[in-house]
Amino acid sequence: MRYSIPKTQGNVAVMAERSAPTRRFHVPSAVRGSAARIDAATARELVANGALLIDVRRKDDPAVTLEGALRIPPDEISEHLDEFSRDTPIVLACG
């Protein structure tokens, strides 16, 4: 059996083929490109103009919550959807 292991070169994921285990790997979101990803300056500008800032690090992460941010782990966001206005932009941050 052959499977691919993602390797990164800069911002690009390169798949290398190997034989062996059945364990599957994925390309981390920090490496994948996304039209929804914004830079820090744009995030700060959105928050300054009223966007909701959500710190999506897990609660067991010892890091301090970002100032002014709600701390909601990714797996709990769906439980809070009714609390968010569709008219307010949301910025998700992880540190």
Short mmCIF file of N, CA and C in Angstrom, two decimals:
data_model
loop_
_atom_site.label_atom_id
_atom_site.label_comp_id
_atom_site.label_asym_id
_atom_site.label_seq_id
_atom_site.Cartn_x
_atom_site.Cartn_y
_atom_site.Cartn_z
N MET A 1 0.84 -1.18 0.00
CA MET A 1 0.00 0.00 0.00
C MET A 1 0.89 1.24 0.00
N ARG A 2 0.49 2.27 -0.74
CA ARG A 2 1.26 3.51 -0.80
C ARG A 2 0.38 4.65 -0.31
N TYR A 3 0.99 5.61 0.33
CA TYR A 3 0.26 6.78 0.80
C TYR A 3 1.14 8.00 0.66
N SER A 4 0.53 9.16 0.76
CA SER A 4 1.28 10.41 0.60
C SER A 4 1.48 11.09 1.94
N ILE A 5 2.64 11.65 2.11
CA ILE A 5 2.95 12.43 3.30
C ILE A 5 3.18 13.86 2.84
N PRO A 6 2.44 14.82 3.41
CA PRO A 6 2.67 16.20 3.00
C PRO A 6 3.98 16.74 3.58
N LYS A 7 4.75 17.38 2.74
CA LYS A 7 5.96 18.07 3.19
C LYS A 7 5.81 19.51 2.71
N THR A 8 6.34 20.43 3.45
CA THR A 8 6.20 21.82 3.04
C THR A 8 7.51 22.37 2.54
N GLN A 9 7.41 23.21 1.54
CA GLN A 9 8.53 23.96 1.01
C GLN A 9 8.03 25.39 0.92
N GLY A 10 8.39 26.20 1.90
CA GLY A 10 7.85 27.55 1.97
C GLY A 10 6.37 27.47 2.30
N ASN A 11 5.53 28.04 1.46
CA ASN A 11 4.08 28.03 1.67
C ASN A 11 3.39 26.97 0.84
N VAL A 12 4.17 26.07 0.23
CA VAL A 12 3.61 25.08 -0.69
C VAL A 12 3.73 23.68 -0.08
N ALA A 13 2.66 22.92 -0.11
CA ALA A 13 2.70 21.54 0.37
C ALA A 13 3.08 20.64 -0.79
N VAL A 14 4.05 19.78 -0.56
CA VAL A 14 4.51 18.85 -1.57
C VAL A 14 4.23 17.44 -1.06
N MET A 15 3.58 16.62 -1.85
CA MET A 15 3.23 15.28 -1.43
C MET A 15 4.35 14.31 -1.83
N ALA A 16 4.85 13.55 -0.88
CA ALA A 16 5.88 12.54 -1.13
C ALA A 16 5.24 11.17 -0.93
N GLU A 17 5.46 10.29 -1.87
CA GLU A 17 4.84 8.98 -1.78
C GLU A 17 5.74 8.01 -1.03
N ARG A 18 5.14 7.23 -0.13
CA ARG A 18 5.88 6.22 0.63
C ARG A 18 4.99 5.00 0.76
N SER A 19 5.61 3.90 1.09
CA SER A 19 4.82 2.70 1.35
C SER A 19 4.79 2.47 2.85
N ALA A 20 3.71 1.88 3.33
CA ALA A 20 3.61 1.46 4.73
C ALA A 20 2.27 1.74 5.38
N PRO A 21 2.29 2.31 6.60
CA PRO A 21 1.09 2.35 7.44
C PRO A 21 -0.16 2.88 6.77
N THR A 22 -1.28 2.58 7.39
CA THR A 22 -2.56 3.04 6.87
C THR A 22 -2.96 4.38 7.45
N ARG A 23 -2.15 4.92 8.32
CA ARG A 23 -2.44 6.20 8.95
C ARG A 23 -2.50 7.29 7.90
N ARG A 24 -3.50 8.16 7.98
CA ARG A 24 -3.64 9.23 6.98
C ARG A 24 -3.11 10.55 7.55
N PHE A 25 -2.59 11.36 6.67
CA PHE A 25 -2.06 12.65 7.05
C PHE A 25 -2.78 13.73 6.26
N HIS A 26 -2.80 14.94 6.80
CA HIS A 26 -3.42 16.04 6.09
C HIS A 26 -2.47 17.24 6.08
N VAL A 27 -2.72 18.15 5.19
CA VAL A 27 -1.93 19.38 5.13
C VAL A 27 -2.51 20.33 6.17
N PRO A 28 -1.71 20.78 7.14
CA PRO A 28 -2.23 21.68 8.17
C PRO A 28 -2.80 22.96 7.57
N SER A 29 -3.82 23.50 8.22
CA SER A 29 -4.48 24.70 7.71
C SER A 29 -3.53 25.88 7.62
N ALA A 30 -2.50 25.90 8.45
CA ALA A 30 -1.53 27.01 8.40
C ALA A 30 -0.74 27.01 7.10
N VAL A 31 -0.70 25.88 6.40
CA VAL A 31 0.05 25.77 5.15
C VAL A 31 -0.86 25.93 3.94
N ARG A 32 -2.12 25.50 4.07
CA ARG A 32 -3.05 25.58 2.94
C ARG A 32 -3.41 27.03 2.64
N GLY A 33 -3.52 27.34 1.38
CA GLY A 33 -3.97 28.66 0.99
C GLY A 33 -5.48 28.78 1.15
N SER A 34 -5.98 29.99 1.36
CA SER A 34 -7.41 30.20 1.51
C SER A 34 -7.75 31.63 1.15
N ALA A 35 -8.82 31.80 0.40
CA ALA A 35 -9.27 33.15 0.05
C ALA A 35 -9.77 33.89 1.28
N ALA A 36 -10.14 33.16 2.34
CA ALA A 36 -10.65 33.77 3.55
C ALA A 36 -9.54 34.19 4.51
N ARG A 37 -8.29 33.78 4.27
CA ARG A 37 -7.18 34.12 5.16
C ARG A 37 -6.78 35.57 4.94
N ILE A 38 -6.60 36.31 6.03
CA ILE A 38 -6.19 37.71 5.94
C ILE A 38 -4.92 37.91 6.75
N ASP A 39 -4.20 38.98 6.47
CA ASP A 39 -2.98 39.26 7.23
C ASP A 39 -3.33 39.99 8.53
N ALA A 40 -2.35 40.10 9.42
CA ALA A 40 -2.57 40.69 10.74
C ALA A 40 -3.04 42.14 10.66
N ALA A 41 -2.48 42.91 9.74
CA ALA A 41 -2.87 44.32 9.62
C ALA A 41 -4.34 44.45 9.22
N THR A 42 -4.79 43.62 8.30
CA THR A 42 -6.20 43.64 7.89
C THR A 42 -7.09 43.22 9.04
N ALA A 43 -6.67 42.21 9.80
CA ALA A 43 -7.44 41.76 10.97
C ALA A 43 -7.58 42.88 11.99
N ARG A 44 -6.47 43.56 12.28
CA ARG A 44 -6.52 44.68 13.24
C ARG A 44 -7.46 45.78 12.76
N GLU A 45 -7.42 46.07 11.47
CA GLU A 45 -8.29 47.10 10.90
C GLU A 45 -9.77 46.70 11.02
N LEU A 46 -10.08 45.46 10.70
CA LEU A 46 -11.46 44.98 10.81
C LEU A 46 -11.96 45.07 12.25
N VAL A 47 -11.12 44.63 13.20
CA VAL A 47 -11.51 44.69 14.62
C VAL A 47 -11.70 46.13 15.08
N ALA A 48 -10.81 47.02 14.64
CA ALA A 48 -10.92 48.44 14.99
C ALA A 48 -12.21 49.05 14.44
N ASN A 49 -12.72 48.47 13.36
CA ASN A 49 -13.96 48.97 12.74
C ASN A 49 -15.19 48.18 13.18
N GLY A 50 -15.06 47.39 14.26
CA GLY A 50 -16.23 46.74 14.82
C GLY A 50 -16.38 45.24 14.60
N ALA A 51 -15.42 44.61 13.95
CA ALA A 51 -15.51 43.15 13.75
C ALA A 51 -15.36 42.44 15.09
N LEU A 52 -15.98 41.30 15.21
CA LEU A 52 -15.89 40.47 16.40
C LEU A 52 -14.62 39.63 16.30
N LEU A 53 -13.79 39.67 17.35
CA LEU A 53 -12.54 38.90 17.38
C LEU A 53 -12.76 37.66 18.24
N ILE A 54 -12.53 36.49 17.65
CA ILE A 54 -12.68 35.23 18.37
C ILE A 54 -11.34 34.51 18.38
N ASP A 55 -10.84 34.23 19.58
CA ASP A 55 -9.61 33.47 19.77
C ASP A 55 -10.02 32.00 19.78
N VAL A 56 -9.60 31.25 18.77
CA VAL A 56 -10.06 29.86 18.60
C VAL A 56 -9.10 28.82 19.20
N ARG A 57 -8.16 29.26 20.03
CA ARG A 57 -7.30 28.27 20.69
C ARG A 57 -8.11 27.50 21.71
N ARG A 58 -7.75 26.27 21.91
CA ARG A 58 -8.46 25.43 22.89
C ARG A 58 -8.27 25.98 24.30
N LYS A 59 -9.22 25.70 25.17
CA LYS A 59 -9.17 26.24 26.53
C LYS A 59 -8.01 25.69 27.34
N ASP A 60 -7.49 24.53 26.96
CA ASP A 60 -6.35 23.98 27.70
C ASP A 60 -5.02 24.55 27.20
N ASP A 61 -5.07 25.42 26.19
CA ASP A 61 -3.87 26.10 25.71
C ASP A 61 -3.50 27.15 26.77
N PRO A 62 -2.29 27.08 27.31
CA PRO A 62 -1.92 27.99 28.40
C PRO A 62 -1.71 29.44 27.98
N ALA A 63 -1.72 29.71 26.70
CA ALA A 63 -1.48 31.08 26.23
C ALA A 63 -2.59 32.02 26.72
N VAL A 64 -2.23 33.26 26.88
CA VAL A 64 -3.19 34.28 27.31
C VAL A 64 -4.12 34.61 26.16
N THR A 65 -5.39 34.80 26.47
CA THR A 65 -6.36 35.17 25.44
C THR A 65 -6.00 36.53 24.85
N LEU A 66 -6.25 36.69 23.58
CA LEU A 66 -6.01 37.97 22.92
C LEU A 66 -6.91 39.04 23.53
N GLU A 67 -6.37 40.20 23.74
CA GLU A 67 -7.13 41.29 24.36
C GLU A 67 -8.37 41.62 23.53
N GLY A 68 -9.52 41.64 24.20
CA GLY A 68 -10.78 41.98 23.54
C GLY A 68 -11.41 40.84 22.76
N ALA A 69 -10.82 39.65 22.83
CA ALA A 69 -11.34 38.52 22.06
C ALA A 69 -12.19 37.60 22.92
N LEU A 70 -13.19 36.99 22.28
CA LEU A 70 -13.92 35.90 22.92
C LEU A 70 -13.07 34.66 22.75
N ARG A 71 -13.01 33.81 23.74
CA ARG A 71 -12.23 32.56 23.62
C ARG A 71 -13.21 31.42 23.39
N ILE A 72 -13.29 30.95 22.15
CA ILE A 72 -14.20 29.86 21.80
C ILE A 72 -13.41 28.84 20.98
N PRO A 73 -13.18 27.65 21.54
CA PRO A 73 -12.46 26.62 20.78
C PRO A 73 -13.24 26.26 19.52
N PRO A 74 -12.53 25.81 18.48
CA PRO A 74 -13.18 25.51 17.19
C PRO A 74 -14.35 24.55 17.29
N ASP A 75 -14.23 23.54 18.15
CA ASP A 75 -15.31 22.56 18.24
C ASP A 75 -16.52 23.06 19.01
N GLU A 76 -16.46 24.28 19.57
CA GLU A 76 -17.60 24.85 20.28
C GLU A 76 -18.26 26.00 19.52
N ILE A 77 -17.69 26.41 18.40
CA ILE A 77 -18.22 27.57 17.67
C ILE A 77 -19.66 27.34 17.25
N SER A 78 -19.99 26.14 16.79
CA SER A 78 -21.36 25.88 16.33
C SER A 78 -22.39 26.09 17.44
N GLU A 79 -21.99 25.91 18.69
CA GLU A 79 -22.90 26.11 19.82
C GLU A 79 -23.17 27.59 20.07
N HIS A 80 -22.37 28.47 19.51
CA HIS A 80 -22.48 29.90 19.75
C HIS A 80 -23.01 30.69 18.55
N LEU A 81 -23.36 30.01 17.47
CA LEU A 81 -23.75 30.70 16.24
C LEU A 81 -24.90 31.68 16.44
N ASP A 82 -25.85 31.36 17.29
CA ASP A 82 -26.99 32.25 17.51
C ASP A 82 -26.59 33.56 18.18
N GLU A 83 -25.41 33.60 18.77
CA GLU A 83 -24.93 34.80 19.46
C GLU A 83 -24.32 35.83 18.50
N PHE A 84 -24.01 35.41 17.27
CA PHE A 84 -23.33 36.28 16.33
C PHE A 84 -24.31 36.92 15.36
N SER A 85 -24.07 38.19 15.05
CA SER A 85 -24.89 38.90 14.07
C SER A 85 -24.32 38.67 12.67
N ARG A 86 -25.21 38.41 11.73
CA ARG A 86 -24.76 38.24 10.34
C ARG A 86 -24.22 39.54 9.75
N ASP A 87 -24.54 40.66 10.39
CA ASP A 87 -24.10 41.97 9.90
C ASP A 87 -22.73 42.38 10.44
N THR A 88 -22.16 41.58 11.33
CA THR A 88 -20.88 41.91 11.93
C THR A 88 -19.80 40.94 11.42
N PRO A 89 -18.74 41.48 10.82
CA PRO A 89 -17.65 40.59 10.39
C PRO A 89 -17.04 39.88 11.60
N ILE A 90 -16.53 38.68 11.40
CA ILE A 90 -15.88 37.90 12.44
C ILE A 90 -14.45 37.59 12.01
N VAL A 91 -13.52 37.84 12.92
CA VAL A 91 -12.11 37.54 12.70
C VAL A 91 -11.75 36.41 13.66
N LEU A 92 -11.33 35.28 13.11
CA LEU A 92 -10.87 34.15 13.91
C LEU A 92 -9.35 34.24 14.02
N ALA A 93 -8.84 34.11 15.24
CA ALA A 93 -7.40 34.20 15.46
C ALA A 93 -6.96 33.07 16.39
N CYS A 94 -5.72 32.66 16.25
CA CYS A 94 -5.22 31.59 17.12
C CYS A 94 -3.93 31.99 17.81
N GLY A 95 -3.76 33.26 18.02
CA GLY A 95 -2.59 33.66 18.80
C GLY A 95 -1.89 34.86 18.32
#
